[in-house]
Each structure stands twice: as C-alpha cells, then as structure tokens.
mmCIF file with all atom_site columns, C-alpha atoms in Angstrom:
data_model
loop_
_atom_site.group_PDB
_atom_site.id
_atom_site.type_symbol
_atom_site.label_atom_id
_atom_site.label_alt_id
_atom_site.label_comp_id
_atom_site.label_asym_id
_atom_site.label_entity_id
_atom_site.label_seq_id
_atom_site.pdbx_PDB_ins_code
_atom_site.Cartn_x
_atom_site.Cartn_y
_atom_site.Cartn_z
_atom_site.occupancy
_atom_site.B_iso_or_equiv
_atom_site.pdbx_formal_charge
_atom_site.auth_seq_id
_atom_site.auth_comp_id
_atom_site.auth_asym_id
_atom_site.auth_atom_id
_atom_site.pdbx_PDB_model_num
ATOM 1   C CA . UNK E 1 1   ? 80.541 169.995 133.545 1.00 0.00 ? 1   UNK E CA 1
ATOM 2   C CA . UNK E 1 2   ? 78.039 167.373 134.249 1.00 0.00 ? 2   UNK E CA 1
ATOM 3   C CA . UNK E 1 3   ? 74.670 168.545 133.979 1.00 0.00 ? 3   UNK E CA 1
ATOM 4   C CA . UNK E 1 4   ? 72.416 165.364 134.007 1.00 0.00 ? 4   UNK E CA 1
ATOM 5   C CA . UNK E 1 5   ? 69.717 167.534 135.479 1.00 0.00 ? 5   UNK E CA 1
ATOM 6   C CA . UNK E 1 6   ? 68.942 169.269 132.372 1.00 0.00 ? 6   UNK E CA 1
ATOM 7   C CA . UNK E 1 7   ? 68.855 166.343 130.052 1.00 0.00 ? 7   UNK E CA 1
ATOM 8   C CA . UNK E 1 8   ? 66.133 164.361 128.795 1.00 0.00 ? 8   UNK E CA 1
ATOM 9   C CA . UNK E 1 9   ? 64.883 161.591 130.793 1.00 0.00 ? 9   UNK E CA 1
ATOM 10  C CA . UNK E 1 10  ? 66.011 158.916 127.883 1.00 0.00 ? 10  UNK E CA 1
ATOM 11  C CA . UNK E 1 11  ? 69.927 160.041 127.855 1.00 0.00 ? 11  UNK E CA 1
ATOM 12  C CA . UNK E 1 12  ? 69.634 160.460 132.157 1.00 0.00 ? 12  UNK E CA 1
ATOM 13  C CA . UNK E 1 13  ? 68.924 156.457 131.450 1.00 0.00 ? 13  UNK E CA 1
ATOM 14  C CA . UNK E 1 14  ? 71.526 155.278 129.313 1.00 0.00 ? 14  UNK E CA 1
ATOM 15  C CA . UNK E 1 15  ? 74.715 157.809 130.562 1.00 0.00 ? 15  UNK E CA 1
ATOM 16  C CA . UNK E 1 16  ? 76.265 157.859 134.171 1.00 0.00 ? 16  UNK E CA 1
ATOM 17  C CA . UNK E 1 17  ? 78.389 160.968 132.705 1.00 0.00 ? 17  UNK E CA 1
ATOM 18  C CA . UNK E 1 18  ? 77.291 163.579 129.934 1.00 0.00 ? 18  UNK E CA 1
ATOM 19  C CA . UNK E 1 19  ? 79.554 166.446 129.236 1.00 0.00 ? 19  UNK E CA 1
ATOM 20  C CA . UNK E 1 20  ? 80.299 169.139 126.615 1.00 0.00 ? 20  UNK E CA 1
ATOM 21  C CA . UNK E 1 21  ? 83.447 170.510 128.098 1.00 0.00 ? 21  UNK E CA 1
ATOM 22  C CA . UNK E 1 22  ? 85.785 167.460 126.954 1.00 0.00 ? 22  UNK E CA 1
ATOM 23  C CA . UNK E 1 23  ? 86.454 163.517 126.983 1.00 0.00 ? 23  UNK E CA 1
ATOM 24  C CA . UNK E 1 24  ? 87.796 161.763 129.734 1.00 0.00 ? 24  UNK E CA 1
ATOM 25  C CA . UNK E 1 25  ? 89.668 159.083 127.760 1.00 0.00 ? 25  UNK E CA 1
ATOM 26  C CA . UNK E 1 26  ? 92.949 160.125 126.477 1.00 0.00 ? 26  UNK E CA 1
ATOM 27  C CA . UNK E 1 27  ? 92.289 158.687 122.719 1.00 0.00 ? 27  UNK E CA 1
ATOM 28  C CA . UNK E 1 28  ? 88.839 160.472 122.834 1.00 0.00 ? 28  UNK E CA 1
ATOM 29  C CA . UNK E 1 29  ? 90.092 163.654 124.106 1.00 0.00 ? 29  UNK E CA 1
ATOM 30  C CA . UNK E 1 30  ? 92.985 163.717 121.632 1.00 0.00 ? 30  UNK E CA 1
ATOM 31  C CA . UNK E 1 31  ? 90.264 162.999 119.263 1.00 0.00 ? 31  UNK E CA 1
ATOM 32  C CA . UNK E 1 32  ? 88.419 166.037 120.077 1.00 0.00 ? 32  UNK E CA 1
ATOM 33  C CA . UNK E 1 33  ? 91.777 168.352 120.018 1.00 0.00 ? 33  UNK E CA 1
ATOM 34  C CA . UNK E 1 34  ? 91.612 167.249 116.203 1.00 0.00 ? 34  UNK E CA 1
ATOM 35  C CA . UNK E 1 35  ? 88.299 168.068 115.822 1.00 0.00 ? 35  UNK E CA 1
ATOM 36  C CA . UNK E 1 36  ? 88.533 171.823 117.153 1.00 0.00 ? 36  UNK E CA 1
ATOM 37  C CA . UNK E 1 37  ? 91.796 172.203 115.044 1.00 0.00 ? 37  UNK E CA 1
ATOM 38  C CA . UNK E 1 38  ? 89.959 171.006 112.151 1.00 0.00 ? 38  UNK E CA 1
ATOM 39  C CA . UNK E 1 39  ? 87.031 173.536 112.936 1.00 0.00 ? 39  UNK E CA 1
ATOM 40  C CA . UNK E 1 40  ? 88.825 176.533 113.509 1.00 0.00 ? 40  UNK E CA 1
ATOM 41  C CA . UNK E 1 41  ? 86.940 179.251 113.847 1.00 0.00 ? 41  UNK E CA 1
ATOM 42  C CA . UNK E 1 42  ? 83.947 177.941 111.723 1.00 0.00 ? 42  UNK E CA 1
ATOM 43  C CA . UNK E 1 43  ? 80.951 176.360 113.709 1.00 0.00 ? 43  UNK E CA 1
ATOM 44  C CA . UNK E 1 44  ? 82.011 173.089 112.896 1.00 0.00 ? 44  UNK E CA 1
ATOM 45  C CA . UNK E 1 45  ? 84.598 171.214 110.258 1.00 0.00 ? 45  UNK E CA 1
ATOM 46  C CA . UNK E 1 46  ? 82.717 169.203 107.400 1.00 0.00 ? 46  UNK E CA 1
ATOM 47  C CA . UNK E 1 47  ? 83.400 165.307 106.162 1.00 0.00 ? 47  UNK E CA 1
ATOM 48  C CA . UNK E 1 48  ? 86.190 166.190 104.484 1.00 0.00 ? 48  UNK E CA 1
ATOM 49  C CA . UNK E 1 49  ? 88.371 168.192 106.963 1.00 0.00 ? 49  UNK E CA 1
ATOM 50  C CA . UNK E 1 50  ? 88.735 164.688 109.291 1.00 0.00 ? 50  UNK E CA 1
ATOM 51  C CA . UNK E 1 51  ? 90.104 161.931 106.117 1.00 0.00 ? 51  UNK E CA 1
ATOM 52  C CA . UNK E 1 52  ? 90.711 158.800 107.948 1.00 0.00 ? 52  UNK E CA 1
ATOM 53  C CA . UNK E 1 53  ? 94.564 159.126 106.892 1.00 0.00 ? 53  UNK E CA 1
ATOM 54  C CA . UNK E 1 54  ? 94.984 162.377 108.893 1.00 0.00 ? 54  UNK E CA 1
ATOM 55  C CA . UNK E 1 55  ? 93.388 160.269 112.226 1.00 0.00 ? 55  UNK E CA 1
ATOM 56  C CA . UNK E 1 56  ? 96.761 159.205 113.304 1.00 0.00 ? 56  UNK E CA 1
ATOM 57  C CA . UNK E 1 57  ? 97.399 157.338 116.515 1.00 0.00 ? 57  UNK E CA 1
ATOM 58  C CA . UNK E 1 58  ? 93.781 157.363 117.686 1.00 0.00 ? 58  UNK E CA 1
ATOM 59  C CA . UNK E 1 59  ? 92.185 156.716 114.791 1.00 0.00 ? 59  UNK E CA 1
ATOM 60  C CA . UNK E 1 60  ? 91.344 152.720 115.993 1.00 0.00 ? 60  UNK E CA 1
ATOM 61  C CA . UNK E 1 61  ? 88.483 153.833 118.394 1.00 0.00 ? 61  UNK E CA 1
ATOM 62  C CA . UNK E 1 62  ? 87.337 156.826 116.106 1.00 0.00 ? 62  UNK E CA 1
ATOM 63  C CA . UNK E 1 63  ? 84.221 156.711 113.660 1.00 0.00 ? 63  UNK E CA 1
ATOM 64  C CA . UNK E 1 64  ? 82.523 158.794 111.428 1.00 0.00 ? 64  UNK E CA 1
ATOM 65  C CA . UNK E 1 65  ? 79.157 158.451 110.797 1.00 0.00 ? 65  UNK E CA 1
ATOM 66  C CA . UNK E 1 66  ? 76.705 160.463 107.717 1.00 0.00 ? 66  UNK E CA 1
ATOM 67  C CA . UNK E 1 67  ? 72.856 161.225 107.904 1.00 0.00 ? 67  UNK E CA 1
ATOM 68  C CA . UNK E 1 68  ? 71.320 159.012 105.157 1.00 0.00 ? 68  UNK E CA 1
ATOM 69  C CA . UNK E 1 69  ? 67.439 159.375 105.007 1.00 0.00 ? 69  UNK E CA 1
ATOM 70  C CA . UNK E 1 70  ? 66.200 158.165 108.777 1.00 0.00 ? 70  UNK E CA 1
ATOM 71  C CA . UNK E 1 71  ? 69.649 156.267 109.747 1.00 0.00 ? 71  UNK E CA 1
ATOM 72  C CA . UNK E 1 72  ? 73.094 157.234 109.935 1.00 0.00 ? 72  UNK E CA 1
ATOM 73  C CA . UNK E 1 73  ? 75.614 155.590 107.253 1.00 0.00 ? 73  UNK E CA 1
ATOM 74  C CA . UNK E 1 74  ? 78.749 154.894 108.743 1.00 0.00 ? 74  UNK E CA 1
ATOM 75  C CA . UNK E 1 75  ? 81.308 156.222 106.458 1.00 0.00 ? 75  UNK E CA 1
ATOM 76  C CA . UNK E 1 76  ? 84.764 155.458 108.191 1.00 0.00 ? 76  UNK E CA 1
ATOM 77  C CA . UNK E 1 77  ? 85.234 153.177 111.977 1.00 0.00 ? 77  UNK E CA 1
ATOM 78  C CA . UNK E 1 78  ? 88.730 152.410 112.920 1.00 0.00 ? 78  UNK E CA 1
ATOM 79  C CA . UNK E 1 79  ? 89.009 148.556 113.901 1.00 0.00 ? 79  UNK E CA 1
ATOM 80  C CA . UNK E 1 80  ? 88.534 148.914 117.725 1.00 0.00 ? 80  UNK E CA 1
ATOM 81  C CA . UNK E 1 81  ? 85.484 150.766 117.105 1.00 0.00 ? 81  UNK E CA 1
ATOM 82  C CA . UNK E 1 82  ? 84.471 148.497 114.470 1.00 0.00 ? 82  UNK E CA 1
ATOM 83  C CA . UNK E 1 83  ? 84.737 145.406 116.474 1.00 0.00 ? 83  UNK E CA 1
ATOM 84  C CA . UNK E 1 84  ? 82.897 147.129 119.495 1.00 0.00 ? 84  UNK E CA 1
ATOM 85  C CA . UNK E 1 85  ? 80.288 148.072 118.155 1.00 0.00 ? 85  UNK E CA 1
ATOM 86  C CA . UNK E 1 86  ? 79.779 145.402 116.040 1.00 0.00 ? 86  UNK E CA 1
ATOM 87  C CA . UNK E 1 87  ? 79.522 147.017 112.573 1.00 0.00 ? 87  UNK E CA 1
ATOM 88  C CA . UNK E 1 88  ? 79.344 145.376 109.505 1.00 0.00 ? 88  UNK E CA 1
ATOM 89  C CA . UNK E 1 89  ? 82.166 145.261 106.920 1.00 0.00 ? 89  UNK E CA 1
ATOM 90  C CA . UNK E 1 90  ? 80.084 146.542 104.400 1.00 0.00 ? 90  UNK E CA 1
ATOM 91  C CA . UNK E 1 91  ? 77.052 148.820 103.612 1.00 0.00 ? 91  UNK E CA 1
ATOM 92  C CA . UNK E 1 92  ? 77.090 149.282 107.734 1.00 0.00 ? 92  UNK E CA 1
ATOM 93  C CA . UNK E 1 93  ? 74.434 151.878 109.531 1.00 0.00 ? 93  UNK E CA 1
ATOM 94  C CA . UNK E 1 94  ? 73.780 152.835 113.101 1.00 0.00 ? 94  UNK E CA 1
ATOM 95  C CA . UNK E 1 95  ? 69.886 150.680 112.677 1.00 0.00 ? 95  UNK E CA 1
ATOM 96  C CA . UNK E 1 96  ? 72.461 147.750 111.276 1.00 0.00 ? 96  UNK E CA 1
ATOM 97  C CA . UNK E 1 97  ? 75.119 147.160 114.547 1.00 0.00 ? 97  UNK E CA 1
ATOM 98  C CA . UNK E 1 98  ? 75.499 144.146 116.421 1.00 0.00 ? 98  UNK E CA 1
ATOM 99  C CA . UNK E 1 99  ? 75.836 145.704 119.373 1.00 0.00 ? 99  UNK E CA 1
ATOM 100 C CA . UNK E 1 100 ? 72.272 147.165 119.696 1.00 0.00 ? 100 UNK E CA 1
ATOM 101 C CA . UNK E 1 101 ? 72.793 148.791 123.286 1.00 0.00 ? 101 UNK E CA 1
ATOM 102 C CA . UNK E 1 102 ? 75.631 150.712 121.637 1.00 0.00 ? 102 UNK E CA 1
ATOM 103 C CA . UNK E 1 103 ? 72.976 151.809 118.881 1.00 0.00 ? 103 UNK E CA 1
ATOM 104 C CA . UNK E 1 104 ? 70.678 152.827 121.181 1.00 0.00 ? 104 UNK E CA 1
ATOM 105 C CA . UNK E 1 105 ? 73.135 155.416 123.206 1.00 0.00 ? 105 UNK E CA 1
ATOM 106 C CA . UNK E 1 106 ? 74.659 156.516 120.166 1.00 0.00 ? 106 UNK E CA 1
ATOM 107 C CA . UNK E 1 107 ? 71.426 156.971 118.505 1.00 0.00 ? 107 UNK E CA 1
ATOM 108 C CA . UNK E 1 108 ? 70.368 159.085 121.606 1.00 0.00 ? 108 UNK E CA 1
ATOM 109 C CA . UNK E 1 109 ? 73.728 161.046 121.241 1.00 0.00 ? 109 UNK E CA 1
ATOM 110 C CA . UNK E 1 110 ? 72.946 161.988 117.376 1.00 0.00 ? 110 UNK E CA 1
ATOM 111 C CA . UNK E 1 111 ? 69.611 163.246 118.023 1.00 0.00 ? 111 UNK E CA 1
ATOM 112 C CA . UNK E 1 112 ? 70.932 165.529 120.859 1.00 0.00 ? 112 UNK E CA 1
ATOM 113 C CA . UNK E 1 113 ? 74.358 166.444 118.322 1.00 0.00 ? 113 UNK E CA 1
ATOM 114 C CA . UNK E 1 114 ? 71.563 167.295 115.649 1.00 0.00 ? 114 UNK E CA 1
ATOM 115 C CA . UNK E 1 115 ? 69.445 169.140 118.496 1.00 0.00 ? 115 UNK E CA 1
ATOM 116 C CA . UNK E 1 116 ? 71.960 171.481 119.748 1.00 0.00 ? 116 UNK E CA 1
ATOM 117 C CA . UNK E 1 117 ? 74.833 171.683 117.237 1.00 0.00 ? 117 UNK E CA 1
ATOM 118 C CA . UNK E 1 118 ? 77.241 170.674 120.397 1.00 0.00 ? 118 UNK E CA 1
ATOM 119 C CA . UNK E 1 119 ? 79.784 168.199 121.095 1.00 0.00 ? 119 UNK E CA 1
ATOM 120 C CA . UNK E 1 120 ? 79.204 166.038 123.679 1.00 0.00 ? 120 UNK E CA 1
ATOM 121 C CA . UNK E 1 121 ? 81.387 162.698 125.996 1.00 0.00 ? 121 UNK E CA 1
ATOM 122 C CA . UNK E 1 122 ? 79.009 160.453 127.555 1.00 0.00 ? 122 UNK E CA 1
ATOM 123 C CA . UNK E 1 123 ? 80.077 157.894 129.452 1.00 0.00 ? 123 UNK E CA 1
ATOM 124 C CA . UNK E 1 124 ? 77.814 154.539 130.971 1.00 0.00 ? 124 UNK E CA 1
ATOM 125 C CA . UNK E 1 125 ? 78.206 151.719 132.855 1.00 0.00 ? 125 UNK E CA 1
ATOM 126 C CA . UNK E 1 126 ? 76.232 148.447 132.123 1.00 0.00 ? 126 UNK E CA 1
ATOM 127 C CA . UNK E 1 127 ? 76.454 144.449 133.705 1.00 0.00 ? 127 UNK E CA 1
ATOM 128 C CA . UNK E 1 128 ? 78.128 143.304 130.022 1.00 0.00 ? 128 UNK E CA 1
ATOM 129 C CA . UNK E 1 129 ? 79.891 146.636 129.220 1.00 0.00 ? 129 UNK E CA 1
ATOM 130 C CA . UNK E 1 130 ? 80.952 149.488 130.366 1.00 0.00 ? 130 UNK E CA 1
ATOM 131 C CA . UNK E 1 131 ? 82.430 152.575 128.431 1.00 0.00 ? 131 UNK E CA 1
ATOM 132 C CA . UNK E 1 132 ? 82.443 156.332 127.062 1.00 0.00 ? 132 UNK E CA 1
ATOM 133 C CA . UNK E 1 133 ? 81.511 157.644 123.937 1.00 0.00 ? 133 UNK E CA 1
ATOM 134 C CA . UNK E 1 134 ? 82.481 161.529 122.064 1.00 0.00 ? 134 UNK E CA 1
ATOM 135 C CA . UNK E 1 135 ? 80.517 162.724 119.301 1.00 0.00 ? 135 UNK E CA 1
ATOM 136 C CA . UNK E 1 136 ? 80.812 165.936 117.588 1.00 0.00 ? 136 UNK E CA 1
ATOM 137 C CA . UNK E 1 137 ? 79.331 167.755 115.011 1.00 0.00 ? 137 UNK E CA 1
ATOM 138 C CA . UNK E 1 138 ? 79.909 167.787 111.194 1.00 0.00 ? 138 UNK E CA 1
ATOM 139 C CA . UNK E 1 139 ? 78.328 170.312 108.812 1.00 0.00 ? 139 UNK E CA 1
ATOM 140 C CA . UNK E 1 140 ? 78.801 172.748 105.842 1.00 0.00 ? 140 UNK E CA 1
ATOM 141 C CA . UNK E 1 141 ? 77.967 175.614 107.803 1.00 0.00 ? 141 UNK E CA 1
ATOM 142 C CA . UNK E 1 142 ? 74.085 175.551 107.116 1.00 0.00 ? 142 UNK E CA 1
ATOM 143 C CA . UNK E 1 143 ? 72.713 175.067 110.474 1.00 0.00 ? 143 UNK E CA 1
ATOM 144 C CA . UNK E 1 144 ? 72.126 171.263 109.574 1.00 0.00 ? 144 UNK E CA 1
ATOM 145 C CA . UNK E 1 145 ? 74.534 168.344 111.427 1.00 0.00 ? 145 UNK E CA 1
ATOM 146 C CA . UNK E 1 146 ? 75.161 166.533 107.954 1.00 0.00 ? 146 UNK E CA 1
ATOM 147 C CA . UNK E 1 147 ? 77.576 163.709 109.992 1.00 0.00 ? 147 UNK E CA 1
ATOM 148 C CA . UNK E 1 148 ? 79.343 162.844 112.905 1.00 0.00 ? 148 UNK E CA 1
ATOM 149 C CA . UNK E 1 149 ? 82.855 162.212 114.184 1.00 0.00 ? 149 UNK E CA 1
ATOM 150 C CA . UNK E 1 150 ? 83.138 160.648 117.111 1.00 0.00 ? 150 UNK E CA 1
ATOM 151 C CA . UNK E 1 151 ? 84.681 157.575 119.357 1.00 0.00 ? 151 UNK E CA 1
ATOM 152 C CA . UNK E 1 152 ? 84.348 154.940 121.318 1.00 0.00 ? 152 UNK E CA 1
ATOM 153 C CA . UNK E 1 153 ? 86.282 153.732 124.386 1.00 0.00 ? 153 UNK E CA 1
ATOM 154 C CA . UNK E 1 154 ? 85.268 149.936 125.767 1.00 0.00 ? 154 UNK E CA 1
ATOM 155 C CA . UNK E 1 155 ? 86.001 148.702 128.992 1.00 0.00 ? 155 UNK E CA 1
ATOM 156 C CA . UNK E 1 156 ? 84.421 145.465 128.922 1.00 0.00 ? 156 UNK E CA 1
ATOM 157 C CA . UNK E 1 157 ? 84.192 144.250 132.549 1.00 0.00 ? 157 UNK E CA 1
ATOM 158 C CA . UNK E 1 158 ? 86.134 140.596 132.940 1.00 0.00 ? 158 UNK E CA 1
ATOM 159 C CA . UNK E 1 159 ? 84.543 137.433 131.546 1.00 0.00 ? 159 UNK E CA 1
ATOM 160 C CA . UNK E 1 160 ? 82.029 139.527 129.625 1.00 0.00 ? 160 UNK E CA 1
ATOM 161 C CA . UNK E 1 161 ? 81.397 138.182 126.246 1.00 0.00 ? 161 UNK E CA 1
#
C-alpha cells in the first residue's frame, strides 16, 4: 500500500514508493520473510536473533545498523551493501558514508522506523542512482527501536559512476 499522502513532506521528497506491506525486490523481500520469522509473535526480534551467519543467500545487500548516541553504528553490511553505500571498513556510521544521498534517505527511514515501530520498503529514483531500500525494526521489547535490519537494492542507471 502506497500511501505517500500521509507522509512527511521530507520522505514525499526523497521516495517515489513507500510501503509497509512488503519489498518489491526479491533479496529484500526474502529479507523481510527472515525478519518476521525471527520476530515471531514478539513486536520485533532484537540484534541477536538476525547473526550475520544465519543471513544466507541475501545477506550481500543486507545491513544492520545500532543507535549510538545521535548516529547509527553500523554493526554488520554485506559487501553489496557495503560498496553501495559507501561505508567504511572500519568504525563505519550512517553520518560517516560515502554515499551521502544514501545517508540522507536512510537517515529519513530511521527516524520514521524509530517514530512508528514499523517496517517500511522505500524505493527512489535519482539522475546517478536509482534503487529501493527495507528497514525494519530491532528492539528488546521496551518500546525503544535499539537497531535496524535492513537492505539495499542498487540499480545504478548505465554510465553512472
């Protein structure tokens, strides 16, 4: 369900598509199959429940990413999401990627994650990339979104550096 017309005015800028009903890439949405297994029937699954080993097959555009003060620390990105969104190989955060219009959506998406506890696949098209993003909630079960899993799906348009 799209429902751009409810959104904030910042995320109506930066996404073409914003849903909480599923992904549209099949990596993503296989992603998010893992995710709900993981919660089962508690709000959401914590840090722990998604180890990078248990990832599988999609775990090369998957990330997860930890609150840490007023940034996000990312604590695991597979090596396609690595490499597109430019992340450090060490002591990485979301304020410290290369790729600074990827910051800024995801950035957008963590604030609405934190905001309403919900899952959400955004996808946006831009002249030098285009692409679609899932992020999803982590949390002990206090109310408070302590990380989040997510991925990323690039499709750089041709000749785009």
């Amino acid at each position: 369900m799209t429902t751009l017309a409810l959104l904030p005015e910042r995320l109506k800028q930066l996404f073409s598509r914003f849903d909480a009903a599923g992904a549209h890439e099949h990596s993503l949405e296989l992603a998010l199959d893992h995710w709900q297994v993981k919660r089962g029937d508690r709000l959401w699954p914590t840090v722990t429940d998604l180890e990078p080993a248990q990832l599988g097959p999609h775990a090369p555009h998957l990330f997860i990413f930890e609150r840490s003060d007023d940034d996000w620390r990312l604590r695991f990105a597979g090596d396609a999401a690595r490499t597109d969104l430019g992340a450090p190989t060490e002591d990485a955060t979301l304020s410290s990627l290369a790729d600074h219009h990827a910051a800024v959506r995801l950035r957008r998406l963590f604030e609405w994650v934190e905001q309403t506890g919900e899952l959400v696949s955004a996808s946006f098209v831009s002249p030098h990339q285009d692409g679609e993003f899932l992020v999803a909630p982590l949390g002990e079960g206090g109310g408070n979104v302590e990380a989040v899993f997510g991925g990323f799906v690039s499709r750089r348009p041709q000749g785009a550096d």
